[in-house]
CSV table of C-alpha atoms in Angstrom, one decimal:
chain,number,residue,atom,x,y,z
A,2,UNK,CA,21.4,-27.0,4.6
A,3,UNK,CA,19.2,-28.1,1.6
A,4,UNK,CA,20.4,-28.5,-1.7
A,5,UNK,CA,18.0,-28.5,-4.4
A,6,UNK,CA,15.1,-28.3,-2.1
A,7,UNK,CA,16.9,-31.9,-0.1
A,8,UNK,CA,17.8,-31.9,3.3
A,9,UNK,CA,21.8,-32.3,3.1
A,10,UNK,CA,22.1,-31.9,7.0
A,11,UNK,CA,22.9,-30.3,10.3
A,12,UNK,CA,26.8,-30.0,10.1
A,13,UNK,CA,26.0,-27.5,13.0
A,14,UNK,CA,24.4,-28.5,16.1
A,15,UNK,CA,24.2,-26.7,20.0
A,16,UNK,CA,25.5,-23.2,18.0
A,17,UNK,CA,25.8,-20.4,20.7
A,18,UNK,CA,26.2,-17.1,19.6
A,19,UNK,CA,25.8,-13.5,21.4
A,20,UNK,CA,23.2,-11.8,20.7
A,21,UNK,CA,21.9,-12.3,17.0
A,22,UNK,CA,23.1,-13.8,13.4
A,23,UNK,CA,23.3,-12.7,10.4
A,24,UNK,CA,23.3,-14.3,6.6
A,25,UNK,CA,26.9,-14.2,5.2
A,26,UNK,CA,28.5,-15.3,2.3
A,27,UNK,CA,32.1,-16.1,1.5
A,28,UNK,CA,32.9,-16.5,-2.1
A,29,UNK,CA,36.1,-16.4,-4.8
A,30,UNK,CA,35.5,-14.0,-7.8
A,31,UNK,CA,34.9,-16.4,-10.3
A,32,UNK,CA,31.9,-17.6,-8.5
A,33,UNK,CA,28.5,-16.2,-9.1
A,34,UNK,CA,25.3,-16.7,-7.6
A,35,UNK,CA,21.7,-14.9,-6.7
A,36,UNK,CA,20.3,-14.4,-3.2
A,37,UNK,CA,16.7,-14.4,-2.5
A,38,UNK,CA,16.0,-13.5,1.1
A,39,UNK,CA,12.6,-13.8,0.1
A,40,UNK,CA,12.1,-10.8,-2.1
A,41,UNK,CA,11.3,-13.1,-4.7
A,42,UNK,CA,8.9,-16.5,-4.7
A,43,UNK,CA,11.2,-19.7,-3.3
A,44,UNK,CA,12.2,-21.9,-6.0
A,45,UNK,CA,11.8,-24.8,-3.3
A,46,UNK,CA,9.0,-24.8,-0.5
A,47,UNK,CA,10.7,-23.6,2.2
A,48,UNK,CA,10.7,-26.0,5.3
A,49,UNK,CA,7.9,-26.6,8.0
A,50,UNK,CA,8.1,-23.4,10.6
A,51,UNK,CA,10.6,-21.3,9.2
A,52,UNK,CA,10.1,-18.2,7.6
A,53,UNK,CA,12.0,-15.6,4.9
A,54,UNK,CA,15.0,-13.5,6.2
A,55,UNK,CA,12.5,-10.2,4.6
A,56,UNK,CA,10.1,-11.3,6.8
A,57,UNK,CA,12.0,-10.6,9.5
A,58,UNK,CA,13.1,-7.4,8.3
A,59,UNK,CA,10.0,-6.3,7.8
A,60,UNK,CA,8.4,-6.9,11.0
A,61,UNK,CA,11.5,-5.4,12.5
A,62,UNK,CA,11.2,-2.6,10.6
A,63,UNK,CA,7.4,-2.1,11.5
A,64,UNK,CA,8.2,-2.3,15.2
A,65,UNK,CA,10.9,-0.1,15.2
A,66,UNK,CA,8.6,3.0,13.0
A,67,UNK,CA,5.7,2.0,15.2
A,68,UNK,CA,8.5,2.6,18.5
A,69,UNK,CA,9.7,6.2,16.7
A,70,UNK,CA,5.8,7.7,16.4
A,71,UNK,CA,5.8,7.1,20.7
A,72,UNK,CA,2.8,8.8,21.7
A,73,UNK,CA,1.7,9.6,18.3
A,74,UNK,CA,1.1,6.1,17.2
A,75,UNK,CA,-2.0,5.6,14.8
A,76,UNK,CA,-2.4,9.5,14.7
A,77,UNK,CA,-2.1,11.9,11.9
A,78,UNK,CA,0.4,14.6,12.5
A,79,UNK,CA,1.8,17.1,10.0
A,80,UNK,CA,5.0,16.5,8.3
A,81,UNK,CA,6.5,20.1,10.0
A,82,UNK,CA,5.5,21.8,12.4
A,83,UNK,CA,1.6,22.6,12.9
A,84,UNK,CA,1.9,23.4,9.1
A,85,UNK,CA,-0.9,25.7,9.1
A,86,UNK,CA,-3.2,22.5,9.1
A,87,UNK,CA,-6.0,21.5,11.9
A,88,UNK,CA,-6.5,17.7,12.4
A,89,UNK,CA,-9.4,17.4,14.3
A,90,UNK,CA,-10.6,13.8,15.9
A,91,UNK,CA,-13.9,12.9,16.5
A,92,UNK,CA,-15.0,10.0,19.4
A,93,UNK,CA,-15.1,7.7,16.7
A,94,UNK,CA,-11.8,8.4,15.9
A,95,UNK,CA,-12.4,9.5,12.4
A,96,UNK,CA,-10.6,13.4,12.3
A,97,UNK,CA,-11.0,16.1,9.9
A,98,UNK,CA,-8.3,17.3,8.1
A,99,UNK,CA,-8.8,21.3,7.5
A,100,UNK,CA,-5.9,23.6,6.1
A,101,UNK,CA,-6.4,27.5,7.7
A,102,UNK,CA,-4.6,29.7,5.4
A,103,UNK,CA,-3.1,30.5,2.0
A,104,UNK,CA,-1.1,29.5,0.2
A,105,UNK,CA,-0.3,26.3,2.2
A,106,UNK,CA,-0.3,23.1,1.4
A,107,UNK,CA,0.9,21.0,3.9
A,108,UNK,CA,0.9,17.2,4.4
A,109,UNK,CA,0.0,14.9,7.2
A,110,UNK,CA,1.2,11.1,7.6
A,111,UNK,CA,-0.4,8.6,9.6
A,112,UNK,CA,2.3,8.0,12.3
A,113,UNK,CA,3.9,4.8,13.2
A,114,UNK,CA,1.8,3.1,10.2
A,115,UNK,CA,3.9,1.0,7.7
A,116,UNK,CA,2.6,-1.5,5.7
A,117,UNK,CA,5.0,-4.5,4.4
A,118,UNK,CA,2.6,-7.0,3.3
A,119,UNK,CA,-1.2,-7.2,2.3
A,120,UNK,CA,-4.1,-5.5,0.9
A,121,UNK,CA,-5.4,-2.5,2.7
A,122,UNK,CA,-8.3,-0.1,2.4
A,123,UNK,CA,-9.2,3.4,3.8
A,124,UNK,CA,-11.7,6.3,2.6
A,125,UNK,CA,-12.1,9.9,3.1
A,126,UNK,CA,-15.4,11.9,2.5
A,127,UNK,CA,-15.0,15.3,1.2
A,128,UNK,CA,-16.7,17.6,3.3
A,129,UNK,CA,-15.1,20.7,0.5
A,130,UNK,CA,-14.3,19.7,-2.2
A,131,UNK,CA,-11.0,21.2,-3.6
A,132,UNK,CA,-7.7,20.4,-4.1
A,133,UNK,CA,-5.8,17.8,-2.4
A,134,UNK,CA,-3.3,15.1,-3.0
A,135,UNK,CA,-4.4,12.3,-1.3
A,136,UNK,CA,-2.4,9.0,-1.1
A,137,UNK,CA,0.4,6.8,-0.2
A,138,UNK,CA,4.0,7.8,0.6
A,139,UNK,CA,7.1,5.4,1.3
A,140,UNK,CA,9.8,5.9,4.5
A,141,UNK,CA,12.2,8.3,1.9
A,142,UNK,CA,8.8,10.4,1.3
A,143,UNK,CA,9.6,14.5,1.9
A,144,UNK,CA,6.9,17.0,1.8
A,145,UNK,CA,7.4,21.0,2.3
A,146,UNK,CA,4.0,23.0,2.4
A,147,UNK,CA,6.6,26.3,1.3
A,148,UNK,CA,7.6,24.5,-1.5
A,149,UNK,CA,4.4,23.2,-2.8
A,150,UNK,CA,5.7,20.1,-2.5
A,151,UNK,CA,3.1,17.4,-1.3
A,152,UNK,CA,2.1,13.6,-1.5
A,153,UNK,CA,2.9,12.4,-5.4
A,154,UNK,CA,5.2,15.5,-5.9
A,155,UNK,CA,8.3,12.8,-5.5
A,156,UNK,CA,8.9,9.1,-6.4
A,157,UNK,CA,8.2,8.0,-2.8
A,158,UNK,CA,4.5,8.6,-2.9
A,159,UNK,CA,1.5,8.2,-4.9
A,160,UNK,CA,-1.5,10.7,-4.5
A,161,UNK,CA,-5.1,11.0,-6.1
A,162,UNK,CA,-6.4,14.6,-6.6
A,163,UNK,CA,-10.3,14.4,-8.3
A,164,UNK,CA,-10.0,18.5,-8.5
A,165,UNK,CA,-7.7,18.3,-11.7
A,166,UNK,CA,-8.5,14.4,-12.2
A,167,UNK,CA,-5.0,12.4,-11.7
A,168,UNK,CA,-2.9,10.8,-10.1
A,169,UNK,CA,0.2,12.3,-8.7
A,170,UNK,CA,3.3,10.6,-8.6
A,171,UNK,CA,6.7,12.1,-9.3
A,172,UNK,CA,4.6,14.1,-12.2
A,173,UNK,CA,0.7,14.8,-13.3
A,174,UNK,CA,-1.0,11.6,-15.0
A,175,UNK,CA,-4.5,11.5,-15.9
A,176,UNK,CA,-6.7,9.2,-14.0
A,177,UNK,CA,-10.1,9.1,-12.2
A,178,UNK,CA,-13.2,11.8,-12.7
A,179,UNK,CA,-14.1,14.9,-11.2
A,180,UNK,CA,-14.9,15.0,-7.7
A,181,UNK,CA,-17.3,17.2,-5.7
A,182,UNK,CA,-18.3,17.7,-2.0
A,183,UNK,CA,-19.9,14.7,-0.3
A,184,UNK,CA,-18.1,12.1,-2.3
A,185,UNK,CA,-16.5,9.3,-0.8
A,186,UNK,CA,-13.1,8.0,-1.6
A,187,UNK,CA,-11.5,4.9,-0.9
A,188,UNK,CA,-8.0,4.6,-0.7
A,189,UNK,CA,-6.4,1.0,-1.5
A,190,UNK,CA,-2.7,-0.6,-1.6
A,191,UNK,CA,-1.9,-4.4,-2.4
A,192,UNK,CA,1.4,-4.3,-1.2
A,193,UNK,CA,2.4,-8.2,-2.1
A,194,UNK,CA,1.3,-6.9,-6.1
A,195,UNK,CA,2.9,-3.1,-5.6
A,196,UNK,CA,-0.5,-1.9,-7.0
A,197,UNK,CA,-2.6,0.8,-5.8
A,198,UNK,CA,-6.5,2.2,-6.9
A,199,UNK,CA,-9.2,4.1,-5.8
A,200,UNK,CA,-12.6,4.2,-5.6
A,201,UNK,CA,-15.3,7.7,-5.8
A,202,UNK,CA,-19.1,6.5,-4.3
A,203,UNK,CA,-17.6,3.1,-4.6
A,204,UNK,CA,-17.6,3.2,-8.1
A,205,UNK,CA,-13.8,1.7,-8.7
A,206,UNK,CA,-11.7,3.8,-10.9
A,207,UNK,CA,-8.9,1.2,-11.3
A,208,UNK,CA,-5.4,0.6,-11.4
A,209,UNK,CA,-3.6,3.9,-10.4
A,210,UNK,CA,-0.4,2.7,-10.4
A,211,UNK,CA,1.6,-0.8,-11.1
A,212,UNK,CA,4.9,-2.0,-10.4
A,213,UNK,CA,5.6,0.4,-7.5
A,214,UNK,CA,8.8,0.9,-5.8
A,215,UNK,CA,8.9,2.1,-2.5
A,216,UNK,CA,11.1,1.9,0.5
A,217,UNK,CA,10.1,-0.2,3.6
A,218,UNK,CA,6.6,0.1,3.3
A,219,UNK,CA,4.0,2.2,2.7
A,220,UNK,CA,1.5,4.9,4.8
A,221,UNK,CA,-1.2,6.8,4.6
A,222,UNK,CA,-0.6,10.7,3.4
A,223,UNK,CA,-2.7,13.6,2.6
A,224,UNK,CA,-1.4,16.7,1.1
A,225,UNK,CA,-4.7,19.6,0.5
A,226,UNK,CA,-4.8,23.3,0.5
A,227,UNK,CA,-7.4,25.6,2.0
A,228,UNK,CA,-10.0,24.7,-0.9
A,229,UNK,CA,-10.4,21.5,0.7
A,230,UNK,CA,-11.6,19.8,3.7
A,231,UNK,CA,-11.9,16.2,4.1
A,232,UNK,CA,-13.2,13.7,6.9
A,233,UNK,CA,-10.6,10.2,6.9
A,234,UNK,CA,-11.6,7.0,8.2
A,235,UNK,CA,-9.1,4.5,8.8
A,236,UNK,CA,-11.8,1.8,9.7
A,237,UNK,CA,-12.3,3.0,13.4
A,238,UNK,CA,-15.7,3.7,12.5
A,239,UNK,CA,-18.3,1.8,9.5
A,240,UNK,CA,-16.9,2.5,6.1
A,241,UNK,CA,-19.6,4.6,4.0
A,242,UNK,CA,-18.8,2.0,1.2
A,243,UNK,CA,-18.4,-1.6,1.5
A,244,UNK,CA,-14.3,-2.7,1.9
A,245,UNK,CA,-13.6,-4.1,-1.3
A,246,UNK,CA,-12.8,-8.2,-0.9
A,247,UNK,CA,-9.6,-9.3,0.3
A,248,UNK,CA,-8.6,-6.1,1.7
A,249,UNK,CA,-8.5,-4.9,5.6
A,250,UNK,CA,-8.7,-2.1,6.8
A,251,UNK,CA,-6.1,0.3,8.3
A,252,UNK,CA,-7.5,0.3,11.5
């Protein structure tokens, strides 16, 4: 135990338990107290070698999402069914993302992605331009292509759409410019700041969204109708623009 950032001691030494521990607290009412697990920055450097209870968490719950996607891992799949959408992969591994009929719109998430920590860059190259919601979406995220209901249509994702120029997230909000076919657009999150922006020819367009709440982590989703055909990279293959500094890529 430390108090005050000092070493008070080891009152337990040789512990066994079965299994696993867990943090618990026993209290009286009066008492009153706040728990960082390390959501927040320590008040005391933590010791040599150990690390935050979240960071736990978080890598257990990145291994257990990576587990669920099985075979599916690292792959974009629509959120039900085939969802009227073809993903198509190419020997690079970069896939086009083609919707076949009206009035779909359906959404595809990369599977067995979530990202906890870090700054982290894709792109997508618009082969047709048109509409699309293209973005981020959190573990509570719930698209339905009947519905209209798409990435940024909820407040568990956050989606960029250069056809009516904004951002999409739980409502319309003006951002970016106009896109057009051939354009490039890079997708990037900075988890640790809960920040995302974008970039169109790899001129940036800035901060799309601050402050984000999301649950566990986020992933890559694309929501697009039939207007709209896009190539995505993931970093399997050369980025057409330069990754911006400090992040990494997906793949």
């Amino acid at each position: 135990y430390y108090l005050n950032g000092v070493l008070v001691g080891a009152p337990f030494q040789n512990v066994t338990f079965k299994q696993h521990i867990i943090p618990a607290i026993s209290f009286e009412s009066a008492f009153q107290f706040r728990v960082n697990f390390g959501m927040r920055p320590w008040r005391h450097v933590a010791p040599d070698g150990s690390r935050s209870i979240r960071s736990w968490a978080r890598n257990k719950m990145q291994q257990i999402h990576a587990l669920n996607a099985g075979a599916l891992f690292g792959k974009l799949k629509p959120t039900t069914g085939d969802a009227k959408m073809s993903i198509k992969y190419h020997k690079d591994n970069t896939v086009d993302v083609i919707v076949n009929t009206r009035p779909a719109f359906p959404t595809a998430v990369l599977q067995g992605c979530l990202l906890t920590s870090g700054k982290w860059y894709w792109e997508y190259k618009l082969k047709r331009a048109g509409i699309a919601q293209i973005g981020w979406c959190d573990l509570h995220f719930y698209a339905s292509s009947g519905d209209g209901v798409g990435v940024g249509d909820d407040k568990h994702s956050w989606g960029y759409d250069g056809q009516r120029i904004c951002l999409w997230f739980n409502g319309q909000h003006p951002y970016g410019k106009m896109w057009k076919t051939g354009d490039i657009i890079g997708v990037g999150v900075d988890i640790d700041s809960r920040s995302c922006r974008f970039w169109q020819n790899g001129d940036p367009l800035g901060a799309a969204a601050e402050n984000m709440e999301f649950i566990g982590g986020l992933a890559p989703g694309i929501t697009l109708n039939n207007s709209c055909t896009v190539t995505v990279n993931f970093g399997t293959a050369p980025f057409a623009q330069a990754c911006p500094p400090g992040y990494l890529s997906i793949a």
